[in-house]
Coordinates of C-alpha atoms and ligand atoms in Angstrom, one line a residue:
X1057 CA -7.2 1.7 -65.7
X1058 CA -11.1 -0.1 -66.2
X1059 CA -11.4 -2.1 -63.1
X1060 CA -11.2 -6.2 -63.6
X1061 CA -14.2 -7.7 -63.3
X1062 CA -13.6 -11.8 -62.8
X1063 CA -15.2 -14.5 -65.8
X1064 CA -18.4 -15.5 -65.4
X1065 CA -18.5 -18.8 -65.6
X1066 CA -20.0 -20.4 -69.1
X1067 CA -22.2 -23.2 -67.9
X1068 CA -24.4 -25.9 -70.3
X1069 CA -27.8 -24.8 -69.2
X1070 CA -30.0 -28.1 -69.4
X1071 CA -34.1 -28.4 -69.7
X1072 CA -36.4 -30.6 -70.0
X1073 CA -37.7 -28.4 -73.4
X1074 CA -33.9 -27.5 -74.5
X1075 CA -34.2 -30.5 -76.2
X1076 CA -33.9 -29.8 -80.1
X1077 CA -31.6 -27.1 -79.5
X1078 CA -28.1 -26.5 -77.1
X1079 CA -27.9 -23.8 -74.4
X1080 CA -25.0 -22.4 -72.3
X1081 CA -26.0 -19.8 -69.6
X1082 CA -22.8 -17.4 -68.5
X1083 CA -23.3 -16.7 -64.9
X1084 CA -23.0 -12.9 -64.7
X1085 CA -24.7 -13.7 -60.9
X1086 CA -21.8 -15.9 -59.7
X1087 CA -19.0 -13.3 -60.5
X1088 CA -18.9 -11.5 -57.2
X1089 CA -21.1 -11.6 -54.1
X1090 CA -22.0 -7.5 -53.9
X1091 CA -20.8 -7.0 -57.0
X1092 CA -22.6 -8.9 -59.7
X1093 CA -24.9 -9.1 -62.9
X1094 CA -24.8 -6.9 -66.0
X1095 CA -24.6 -3.8 -63.6
X1096 CA -20.7 -4.2 -63.1
X1097 CA -19.8 -4.1 -66.7
X1098 CA -21.4 -1.3 -67.5
X1099 CA -20.5 0.5 -64.6
X1100 CA -16.9 0.0 -65.5
X1101 CA -16.1 2.7 -68.1
X1102 CA -18.1 4.7 -66.1
X1103 CA -15.2 4.7 -63.3
X1104 CA -13.0 4.5 -65.0
X1105 CA -14.5 7.9 -66.5
X1106 CA -15.2 9.5 -63.3
X1107 CA -11.3 8.1 -62.0
X1108 CA -9.7 10.1 -64.9
X1109 CA -11.7 13.2 -64.0
X1110 CA -10.8 12.9 -60.3
X1111 CA -14.5 12.6 -59.0
X1112 CA -15.4 12.8 -55.5
X1113 CA -17.9 10.5 -56.2
X1114 CA -20.3 8.6 -58.4
X1115 CA -24.3 9.7 -58.0
X1116 CA -27.6 7.8 -59.9
X1117 CA -31.1 6.9 -59.3
X1118 CA -33.1 3.9 -59.8
X1119 CA -36.2 2.0 -57.5
X1120 CA -35.7 0.5 -54.0
X1121 CA -35.7 -3.1 -55.0
X1122 CA -32.4 -1.2 -57.8
X1123 CA -29.7 -3.5 -58.9
X1124 CA -27.4 -1.3 -60.9
X1125 CA -27.5 0.7 -57.0
X1126 CA -27.0 -1.5 -55.2
X1127 CA -23.6 -2.3 -57.5
X1128 CA -23.0 1.1 -57.6
X1129 CA -22.7 1.4 -54.0
X1130 CA -20.9 -1.9 -53.5
X1131 CA -18.4 -1.2 -56.0
X1132 CA -17.8 2.7 -54.9
X1133 CA -16.6 1.3 -51.5
X1134 CA -14.5 -1.3 -52.5
X1135 CA -12.6 1.4 -55.5
X1136 CA -12.8 3.9 -52.6
X1137 CA -16.1 6.9 -54.4
X1138 CA -19.0 8.1 -52.8
X1139 CA -21.8 7.0 -54.0
X1140 CA -24.9 8.7 -54.0
X1141 CA -28.7 7.7 -55.3
X1142 CA -31.8 9.5 -56.1
X1143 CA -34.6 7.1 -54.8
X1144 CA -38.3 6.7 -56.9
X1145 CA -40.7 7.2 -54.3
X1146 CA -40.7 7.4 -50.3
X1147 CA -38.9 5.9 -47.8
X1148 CA -38.9 3.1 -47.8
X1149 CA -36.9 0.0 -45.4
X1150 CA -36.1 -2.8 -48.4
X1151 CA -33.2 -5.4 -48.0
X1152 CA -31.3 -4.1 -50.9
X1153 CA -31.7 -0.1 -49.3
X1154 CA -30.5 -1.6 -45.5
X1155 CA -27.1 -2.8 -48.1
X1156 CA -27.2 0.6 -49.8
X1157 CA -27.0 2.5 -46.4
X1158 CA -24.8 -0.5 -45.1
X1159 CA -22.5 0.1 -48.3
X1160 CA -22.0 4.3 -47.3
X1161 CA -24.2 5.4 -50.1
X1162 CA -26.5 8.8 -49.5
X1163 CA -29.5 7.9 -50.0
X1164 CA -32.2 11.1 -51.0
X1165 CA -36.1 10.1 -52.1
X1166 CA -37.2 12.2 -55.0
X1167 CA -41.3 10.9 -54.7
X1168 CA -42.6 9.7 -57.7
X1169 CA -43.1 12.9 -58.9
X1170 CA -39.5 14.8 -58.5
X1171 CA -38.2 10.8 -60.5
X1172 CA -40.5 11.2 -63.0
X1173 CA -38.8 14.9 -63.8
X1174 CA -35.3 12.9 -64.7
X1175 CA -35.6 12.8 -68.3
X1176 CA -35.8 16.7 -68.5
X1177 CA -33.2 19.1 -68.8
X1178 CA -32.2 20.7 -65.9
X1179 CA -32.7 17.8 -64.0
X1180 CA -28.9 16.9 -62.9
X1181 CA -28.3 20.9 -61.9
X1182 CA -28.9 20.6 -58.4
X1183 CA -27.2 17.6 -57.8
X1184 CA -24.5 18.6 -59.5
X1185 CA -24.3 22.3 -56.7
X1186 CA -24.7 19.9 -54.8
X1187 CA -22.3 17.0 -55.2
X1188 CA -19.4 19.6 -57.6
X1189 CA -17.6 17.5 -59.9
X1190 CA -19.2 13.7 -59.1
X1191 CA -19.6 11.7 -62.1
X1192 CA -23.6 11.9 -63.2
X1193 CA -24.7 8.2 -63.9
X1194 CA -27.9 8.3 -65.9
X1195 CA -30.6 5.4 -64.9
X1196 CA -29.9 2.1 -64.9
X1197 CA -26.3 2.8 -66.0
X1198 CA -27.3 3.1 -69.3
X1199 CA -25.6 5.1 -72.8
X1200 CA -22.5 4.5 -74.4
X1201 CA -20.3 4.2 -71.5
X1202 CA -22.4 1.4 -70.2
X1203 CA -22.8 -0.6 -73.7
X1204 CA -19.0 -0.1 -73.9
X1205 CA -18.3 -2.5 -70.6
X1206 CA -20.7 -5.1 -71.8
X1207 CA -18.1 -5.8 -74.9
X1208 CA -16.3 -7.5 -72.1
X1209 CA -19.3 -10.6 -71.8
X1210 CA -18.4 -11.6 -75.4
X1211 CA -15.2 -11.9 -74.2
X1212 CA -15.6 -13.7 -71.7
X1213 CA -18.4 -15.9 -73.3
X1214 CA -16.1 -16.5 -76.5
X1215 CA -13.0 -17.5 -74.2
X1216 CA -14.2 -20.0 -72.7
X1217 CA -16.2 -22.7 -75.4
X1218 CA -13.3 -24.6 -76.7
X1219 CA -14.0 -26.0 -73.0
X1220 CA -17.5 -26.3 -73.0
X1221 CA -17.0 -28.7 -76.1
X1222 CA -18.4 -26.0 -78.1
X1223 CA -16.6 -24.4 -81.3
X1224 CA -19.1 -22.0 -81.7
X1225 CA -22.5 -20.9 -81.3
X1226 CA -25.2 -18.6 -82.8
X1227 CA -26.4 -16.4 -80.8
X1228 CA -27.3 -15.3 -78.1
X1229 CA -30.9 -14.4 -75.8
X1230 CA -30.8 -11.7 -72.5
X1231 CA -33.6 -10.0 -70.7
X1232 CA -33.6 -6.3 -71.5
X1233 CA -34.4 -3.4 -69.1
X1234 CA -33.0 -0.4 -70.8
X1235 CA -31.6 -2.4 -74.0
X1236 CA -28.3 -0.8 -72.9
X1237 CA -26.8 -4.4 -72.3
X1238 CA -28.0 -5.8 -75.5
X1239 CA -26.8 -2.8 -77.5
X1240 CA -23.7 -3.4 -76.3
X1241 CA -23.8 -7.3 -77.2
X1242 CA -24.8 -6.3 -80.9
X1243 CA -21.9 -3.9 -81.4
X1244 CA -19.8 -6.2 -79.5
X1245 CA -20.4 -9.4 -82.4
X1246 CA -21.0 -6.5 -85.5
X1247 CA -23.0 -8.9 -87.0
X1248 CA -20.8 -12.5 -86.0
X1249 CA -23.6 -13.6 -84.1
X1250 CA -27.3 -12.8 -83.5
X1251 CA -29.4 -11.1 -80.1
X1252 CA -32.0 -12.2 -78.8
X1253 CA -33.6 -9.3 -76.5
X1254 CA -36.2 -11.0 -73.9
X1255 CA -37.9 -7.6 -72.9
X1256 CA -38.4 -7.1 -69.1
X1257 CA -40.5 -3.6 -69.8
X1258 CA -43.7 -2.8 -72.4
X1259 CA -42.4 -1.9 -76.3
X1260 CA -43.3 1.5 -76.0
X1261 CA -40.6 2.3 -72.8
X1262 CA -38.3 3.1 -75.5
X1263 CA -35.6 -0.2 -75.8
X1264 CA -36.2 -0.1 -79.7
X1265 CA -35.4 3.5 -79.7
X1266 CA -31.7 2.7 -77.0
X1267 CA -30.7 -0.1 -78.9
X1268 CA -31.4 1.3 -82.5
X1269 CA -28.9 4.9 -81.2
X1270 CA -26.1 3.4 -79.6
X1271 CA -25.8 -0.1 -81.8
X1272 CA -28.1 0.7 -85.2
X1273 CA -31.7 -1.4 -86.9
X1274 CA -29.7 -4.7 -87.8
X1275 CA -28.5 -8.2 -86.0
X1276 CA -30.5 -8.8 -83.5
X1277 CA -34.3 -9.5 -82.1
X1278 CA -36.8 -7.8 -79.8
X1279 CA -39.3 -10.6 -77.6
X1280 CA -42.0 -9.9 -75.6
X1281 CA -41.4 -11.1 -71.9
X1282 CA -43.2 -9.0 -70.0
X1283 CA -46.3 -9.9 -69.0
X1284 CA -48.3 -7.0 -68.8
X1285 CA -45.3 -4.7 -67.3
X1286 CA -42.2 -4.4 -66.0
X1287 CA -41.9 -6.0 -62.3
X1288 CA -45.5 -7.7 -63.3
X1289 CA -45.4 -10.9 -61.8
X1290 CA -47.8 -13.7 -61.6
X1291 CA -48.3 -17.4 -60.5
X1292 CA -47.8 -18.7 -63.8
X1293 CA -44.2 -17.2 -64.0
X1294 CA -42.9 -17.7 -60.7
X1295 CA -44.2 -21.4 -60.5
X1296 CA -42.0 -21.6 -63.8
X1297 CA -38.8 -19.7 -62.0
X1298 CA -39.6 -22.4 -59.1
X1299 CA -39.8 -25.5 -61.8
X1300 CA -36.5 -23.9 -63.2
X1301 CA -34.2 -23.8 -60.5
X1302 CA -35.0 -27.1 -59.7
X1303 CA -34.4 -28.5 -62.6
X1304 CA -31.7 -26.6 -64.5
X1305 CA -29.7 -25.9 -60.6
X1306 CA -29.6 -22.2 -61.7
X1307 CA -31.3 -19.1 -59.0
X1308 CA -33.7 -17.1 -61.0
X1309 CA -35.9 -13.8 -60.4
X1310 CA -38.7 -12.7 -61.4
X1311 CA -38.1 -9.3 -62.9
X1312 CA -36.1 -9.9 -65.7
X1313 CA -34.2 -13.8 -65.9
X1314 CA -37.0 -15.6 -64.7
X1315 CA -39.4 -13.5 -67.7
X1316 CA -35.8 -13.5 -70.3
X1317 CA -36.0 -17.7 -69.7
X1318 CA -39.9 -18.1 -69.9
X1319 CA -40.1 -16.5 -73.5
X1320 CA -37.4 -18.3 -74.5
X1321 CA -38.6 -21.8 -73.7
X1322 CA -42.0 -20.2 -75.9
X1323 CA -40.0 -19.0 -78.7
X1324 CA -38.5 -22.7 -78.7
X1325 CA -41.6 -24.5 -78.3
X1326 CA -42.8 -22.2 -81.4
X1327 CA -40.1 -23.9 -83.4
X1328 CA -38.3 -21.2 -83.9
X1329 CA -34.4 -22.1 -83.7
X1330 CA -33.9 -24.7 -86.2
X1331 CA -32.8 -28.6 -84.2
X1332 CA -28.9 -27.6 -83.0
X1333 CA -29.3 -24.0 -82.7
X1334 CA -26.4 -22.8 -79.8
X1335 CA -28.1 -20.6 -78.0
X1336 CA -26.0 -18.6 -74.9
X1337 CA -28.1 -17.7 -72.4
X1338 CA -27.2 -14.8 -70.4
X1339 CA -27.5 -14.8 -66.6
X1340 CA -27.7 -10.9 -65.6
X1341 CA -27.7 -11.6 -62.5
X1342 CA -30.4 -9.6 -59.8
X1343 CA -30.2 -11.5 -57.5
X1344 CA -30.5 -9.7 -54.6
X1345 CA -33.3 -7.8 -55.6
X1346 CA -35.7 -10.4 -55.5
X1347 CA -35.3 -11.0 -51.4
X1348 CA -38.0 -7.9 -51.7
X1349 CA -40.3 -9.6 -53.5
X1350 CA -40.1 -14.0 -53.0
Ligands
PLP1208 C1 -30.7 -4.5 -64.3 C2 -31.0 -6.0 -65.0 C3 -31.2 -5.7 -66.9 C4 -31.1 -4.8 -68.3 O1 -30.2 -4.1 -68.4 P1 -30.1 -3.5 -69.1 O2 -29.2 -2.9 -69.8 O3 -30.5 -2.1 -69.1 O4 -31.5 -4.0 -70.5 C5 -31.6 -7.0 -67.0 N1 -31.3 -8.4 -65.3 C6 -30.6 -8.4 -64.7 C7 -30.6 -8.6 -64.2 C8 -30.9 -6.6 -64.2 O5 -30.6 -6.1 -63.3

């Protein structure tokens, strides 16, 4: 059985620069206090696979502010799986790491070199020996299973259009890290509406390849939104987030959602969208991570 996920509210998004187009925001940040954002959707099929295989636990990897490990630890605790996390770098004490420990996740720090080896053949072997039968999840919850879980995001939005007074919509706008969530939306839309991905990582980090492998070459557009690199923030971005939060009443963080919103403003101001275009901005969550850096 696929775990149920509460319906994320679809709300009007009001910002002064969104004056020529109509925007709504699907608040994945509000679905659950612990298990929030796109990571819960990306984990859905992995959790189902682990349960079908009667795996005693789930193991995955990430950084010390990782929204993915945070969601995995919370899901494991709630659904009764043990969890283990392989972390980049050396032991650090961040709010996220403290939560992982409190949620019962076993943590292993791989250093930087050890973490870089994560794509090499044989990387998982020692961990599979140490945790026999455990379900291994690629970084960020990626892959086919991760993308498949995101189809539910499209269903959730469509079920609320009428309540918003919209008869339809023209496209999606969301932040992309690995591109898995974006690919999931593209697959679910099957060409019905364009999906705009705002890249929170540099273009050479493999997002175009990931999306192409999972969802083909059509039905989406990629936009640079990384502002010099993943996890880099400048004063202009932080001021923009603060102002946008005040104007819209919606909280954003600086790694993904803030950068995606800023890239949307650039495109709107450049006239990329015809007047009256209706866009759904996907709030992918990630607010737990900002305790560590904002
Ligand atoms: C992980 C994450 C993303 C990126 O999702 P991908 O599926 O890897 O592209 C976007 N926003 C937030 C808040 C995230 O935590």
